[in-house]
Amino acid sequence: MNKTILLKQRPVGKPTASEFEFIQSDDQLTIKEGELLLETTYVSVDPYLRGRMSDAKSYIPPFEVGKPISSGVIAKVIASKNKNFNDGDYVSGSLEWKTQQVSNGDGLTKVNKDLAPLSAYLGILGMTGLTAFLGLHEIGKPKAGETIVVSGAAGAVGSVVGQIAKILGLHVIGIAGSDEKIEMLTSDFGFDAGINYNETKDMSAAIKAAAPNGVDIYFDNVGGPISDAVLFNINRFARMIICGAISVYNSTEVPTGVSVQPFLVKNSALMQGFIVSNYADKFPEAMKQLSIWLCEGKLKYTETVVEGFDNIPSAFLDLFDGKNKGKMIVKI
Amino acid sequence: MNKTILLKQRPVGKPTASEFEFIQSDDQLTIKEGELLLETTYVSVDPYLRGRMSDAKSYIPPFEVGKPISSGVIAKVIASKNKNFNDGDYVSGSLEWKTQQVSNGDGLTKVNKDLAPLSAYLGILGMTGLTAFLGLHEIGKPKAGETIVVSGAAGAVGSVVGQIAKILGLHVIGIAGSDEKIEMLTSDFGFDAGINYNETKDMSAAIKAAAPNGVDIYFDNVGGPISDAVLFNINRFARMIICGAISVYNSTEVPTGVSVQPFLVKNSALMQGFIVSNYADKFPEAMKQLSIWLCEGKLKYTETVVEGFDNIPSAFLDLFDGKNKGKMIVKI
């Protein structure tokens, strides 16, 4: 029995379960010469998928209504007529939300389950780790002794950004939505300070207190009022990496907030949107460094693992309520 | 009789004449060894001076209450005990709003009145021209065939930015506040299109119509709703030079508007605050190119010249009502 999850309709505002449709089929999948039969092992759910559910112009084509949704997936090769892959191999790639599927192998990378747990290839050794590493380096240009603020700090990307910044000698402040998450950031991941935005009335004052020398780098995963509060604390030549804006992805109106332009002028500051796929030429080098730090124990990661193919949509929806710590992954 | 203009009090909101105080003295100014006696010839009034009238932290120290205001000035050397300057020389520099003053020569540059009109050294061959040239090149990174939108396009900086962009082969759209200004941009300065924001209901739609291929570069002198409207039309990898925000300089509350972050993420776009003094090492090269284009007739400029020392404050205040075309200068 092969199951597939389709986009049933485009969400307006916050997505709900009714935007997803499950279909199933008893048909036996067959493969031709050059093809592989894949069985899904782990599925990555990510905030950016919300953008693909809409049909607005963006850097990546929208999902089509009535067609399968896709995301980062780890799959096991259960039959191969492709000389590059053998039965029993595990692969990583952008694949459809199906329990089984056929691929010609394009865009798939073999992953080694003896070097790291398979799910790590969706997280710290996958797009998440690359996003943290390359966003921080390419736009943030971190220097030892500087101060960085990370929003969505307990999330998949944010928790890695903060750790890399610590390795590089920065003063690291994480913003997250619960005391439990803040505790994880400071105790497990070595952040210097954390701010629970759900328990803080004056975010700008809290950031000022945590960053007495001002903010040199802001790694922004959330947008909205949290990012507005950071603006009041930036230093001259501050760099702001705009990696995500989860707080406004479900807005039905154009989001508004503090005008950033006067802050940028006064501080000769920079804000730049970051999409990891623009930096593909730097993936090998970044991956190498991440693997080394991981082996050395300098980099840790946490995952929120949900079990069962049927729970992919709810795991995705939980991202918007901040129910994950670290990378949100569905184990099939 | 030597006159001086002091900052009487810090403005709240839009400055008025009552923020300025005139004092005068009959005392004969004397110079010591190494000093010069200067007579003011031209005074530059610029929107950024509004920031210096406040005591908020910024890239440049605030004016002090009860002390003279200063800005870009052209002055004539009427007596010299400094070997680098002779009687009759004209100099350019940041000087106080005085009819006569003593200087030790630091920070003064001799200007040649036979190569260009003296006032040009406050405009196209001064900070204005350097701001246009370096902001466009260093942050905008213009490429032939791209589309640029310039706000405050009929102002001192904007009118030069558009002309340089045309020289470089871009499609140039200027935004200004009267039909007369738009006519000047398209007829005199070669802009491809102009939008009068005072006569346009839907700025975003107007920009879309004028920029059918989208906006690659936005040179922003104004901030506020005009800049918000540009966001809806930016292309992937757009660069936005945040050079000024005259529309909000007089705000008594924190200005708000469209949140830029989602637009930056979706388009991998960049916004950066630009202050010309950060690029001092590039001034000679930029000045050389500006002089060449000016001599070749490829670059034109316009000035709004107000006469009389006593009119310096009103000339400054008129900037906020857009009463200037090109550089606003006071001739003493």
XYZ file of C-alpha atoms in Angstrom, chain A residues 51-311:
261
model
C 5.831 29.721 0.945
C 5.613 26.926 -1.621
C 1.991 26.283 -0.661
C 1.121 29.783 -1.936
C 1.299 30.738 -5.572
C 3.107 34.048 -5.029
C 6.232 34.661 -7.077
C 9.252 33.420 -5.158
C 12.695 31.933 -5.532
C 11.284 28.409 -5.808
C 8.208 27.286 -7.794
C 5.011 26.795 -5.795
C 3.549 23.358 -5.174
C 0.688 22.574 -7.525
C -2.783 21.914 -6.175
C -3.640 18.220 -6.566
C 0.024 17.240 -6.864
C 2.339 15.684 -4.245
C 4.191 17.930 -1.815
C 7.967 17.486 -1.657
C 10.728 18.313 0.822
C 14.051 16.998 2.031
C 13.803 13.208 2.432
C 16.050 10.308 3.408
C 15.083 7.138 1.558
C 16.313 3.577 1.300
C 16.997 2.069 -2.101
C 14.914 -1.100 -2.196
C 15.524 -1.903 -5.854
C 17.981 -0.400 -8.318
C 18.501 -0.527 -12.063
C 20.863 2.459 -11.807
C 24.580 1.673 -11.712
C 25.269 4.487 -9.242
C 23.074 3.049 -6.493
C 22.746 -0.371 -4.885
C 19.937 -2.042 -2.956
C 20.236 -1.051 0.657
C 21.859 2.346 0.000
C 20.411 5.345 1.761
C 19.979 8.563 -0.196
C 19.128 12.168 0.557
C 17.324 14.564 -1.751
C 14.226 16.564 -2.508
C 11.556 13.879 -2.851
C 7.808 13.646 -2.755
C 5.760 12.885 0.338
C 5.201 9.220 -0.584
C 5.939 6.025 1.284
C 7.500 4.659 -1.900
C 8.533 6.337 -5.134
C 10.551 5.843 -8.296
C 13.521 8.100 -9.099
C 16.082 8.281 -11.879
C 18.704 9.216 -9.298
C 19.063 12.872 -10.348
C 19.709 15.145 -7.383
C 20.134 12.274 -4.938
C 23.187 11.972 -2.690
C 24.241 8.758 -0.972
C 24.497 9.140 2.793
C 26.535 6.992 5.148
C 24.554 5.788 8.156
C 27.740 4.627 9.873
C 29.186 8.175 9.988
C 26.128 9.908 11.434
C 22.518 9.028 12.218
C 20.464 9.150 9.026
C 18.282 11.992 10.259
C 21.372 14.200 10.693
C 21.580 14.416 6.898
C 18.328 16.371 6.972
C 19.618 18.600 9.742
C 23.084 19.462 10.835
C 24.691 17.687 7.860
C 21.979 18.840 5.468
C 20.330 22.074 4.407
C 19.924 23.165 8.017
C 23.609 23.021 8.821
C 24.564 24.556 5.486
C 22.082 27.381 5.996
C 23.475 28.153 9.447
C 27.108 27.958 8.350
C 26.839 29.805 5.053
C 24.326 32.430 6.177
C 26.521 33.296 9.125
C 29.739 33.410 7.106
C 28.662 34.814 3.759
C 26.454 37.628 5.042
C 27.311 37.860 8.740
C 31.104 37.895 8.292
C 31.597 37.102 11.995
C 34.636 38.336 13.918
C 35.727 37.117 17.337
C 34.563 39.415 20.101
C 31.494 40.630 18.254
C 27.948 40.171 19.542
C 25.357 38.144 17.640
C 21.635 37.816 18.301
C 19.855 34.770 16.873
C 16.062 34.606 16.653
C 14.298 31.257 16.373
C 17.368 30.218 18.325
C 15.978 26.885 19.501
C 14.961 25.927 15.983
C 16.860 23.813 13.492
C 18.948 26.599 11.983
C 19.171 28.935 14.966
C 20.588 26.352 17.357
C 23.417 25.627 14.924
C 24.098 29.306 14.177
C 24.620 30.048 17.856
C 27.012 27.147 18.335
C 29.093 28.083 15.300
C 29.233 31.677 16.538
C 30.515 30.412 19.914
C 33.197 28.331 18.174
C 34.229 31.522 16.355
C 34.515 33.474 19.600
C 31.403 35.662 19.500
C 29.117 36.708 22.337
C 25.902 34.823 21.524
C 22.352 35.738 22.528
C 19.445 33.490 21.568
C 15.777 34.442 21.423
C 13.186 31.662 21.795
C 9.673 31.118 23.091
C 9.915 29.115 26.325
C 12.091 28.874 29.414
C 12.763 25.241 28.538
C 14.173 26.292 25.173
C 16.281 29.042 26.753
C 17.634 26.521 29.241
C 18.603 24.236 26.359
C 20.375 27.088 24.548
C 22.484 28.151 27.507
C 23.075 24.742 29.146
C 23.386 22.393 26.190
C 24.470 24.652 23.352
C 26.693 27.134 25.151
C 24.820 30.353 24.278
C 25.900 33.212 26.551
C 22.369 34.437 27.155
C 18.793 33.735 26.146
C 15.602 35.779 26.028
C 12.164 34.163 26.251
C 10.074 36.499 24.126
C 6.858 35.105 25.567
C 7.837 36.309 29.028
C 9.442 39.629 28.042
C 7.487 42.856 27.782
C 10.177 45.157 26.455
C 12.210 43.118 23.997
C 14.405 46.055 23.012
C 15.421 46.641 26.648
C 16.028 42.905 27.172
C 18.297 42.771 24.130
C 20.128 45.870 25.312
C 20.711 44.254 28.721
C 21.984 41.023 27.138
C 24.132 42.859 24.585
C 25.789 45.727 26.471
C 28.161 46.347 23.547
C 25.323 46.418 21.015
C 24.491 43.957 18.251
C 26.949 43.419 15.397
C 25.181 40.498 13.714
C 21.538 39.498 13.744
C 20.607 36.093 12.351
C 16.895 36.448 11.740
C 14.657 33.427 11.401
C 11.397 35.000 12.507
C 10.775 38.609 11.356
C 7.983 40.598 13.014
C 8.192 42.435 16.353
C 11.223 40.474 17.599
C 13.254 41.667 14.635
C 11.937 45.202 15.106
C 13.268 45.173 18.675
C 16.732 44.144 17.521
C 16.960 47.219 15.262
C 17.060 49.537 18.270
C 20.274 47.850 19.410
C 22.379 47.486 16.280
C 25.888 48.842 16.025
C 27.510 50.685 13.155
C 28.195 48.310 10.253
C 25.810 45.692 11.674
C 24.952 42.778 9.384
C 21.470 41.257 9.461
C 20.982 37.878 7.807
C 17.331 37.567 6.854
C 16.996 33.799 6.700
C 13.344 33.353 7.511
C 10.266 35.208 8.688
C 8.136 32.472 10.250
C 6.168 35.018 12.290
C 4.618 36.447 9.135
C 4.441 33.479 6.746
C 0.780 32.994 7.614
C -0.193 36.671 7.396
C -3.174 37.338 5.182
C -2.280 41.017 4.994
C 1.014 42.639 4.093
C 2.956 42.578 7.391
C 3.942 45.932 8.842
C 6.333 47.003 11.543
C 9.129 49.418 12.321
C 10.623 51.050 9.217
C 14.137 49.686 8.966
C 15.519 52.333 6.610
C 16.376 55.032 9.187
C 18.231 52.423 11.278
C 20.161 51.243 8.236
C 21.212 54.775 7.268
C 22.248 55.819 10.769
C 24.358 52.691 11.265
C 25.630 51.965 7.746
C 24.000 48.617 8.411
C 23.219 45.791 6.021
C 20.209 43.499 5.710
C 20.286 40.686 3.196
C 17.928 37.867 2.350
C 19.656 34.494 2.495
C 18.698 31.429 0.457
C 21.130 28.555 0.870
C 20.744 27.296 -2.690
C 22.438 30.468 -3.993
C 25.658 29.272 -2.389
C 25.811 25.732 -3.799
C 29.453 26.170 -4.836
C 30.360 26.494 -1.156
C 28.503 23.376 0.042
C 31.470 20.956 0.008
C 33.713 23.235 2.048
C 30.936 24.031 4.533
C 29.936 20.386 4.880
C 33.522 19.413 5.561
C 33.822 21.929 8.403
C 30.458 20.946 9.895
C 31.447 17.260 9.857
C 34.745 18.015 11.579
C 33.090 20.058 14.324
C 30.448 17.355 14.759
C 33.111 14.618 15.101
C 35.086 16.749 17.530
C 31.985 17.222 19.659
C 32.106 20.995 19.213
C 28.727 20.986 17.513
C 25.665 19.333 18.995
C 22.188 19.059 17.675
C 18.747 18.213 18.841
C 15.785 16.880 16.924
C 12.082 16.685 17.460
C 11.138 13.364 15.885
C 7.523 12.610 15.081
C 6.686 9.034 14.061
C 4.481 7.931 11.208
C 3.852 9.005 7.623
C 0.322 10.115 8.501
C 1.730 12.678 10.923
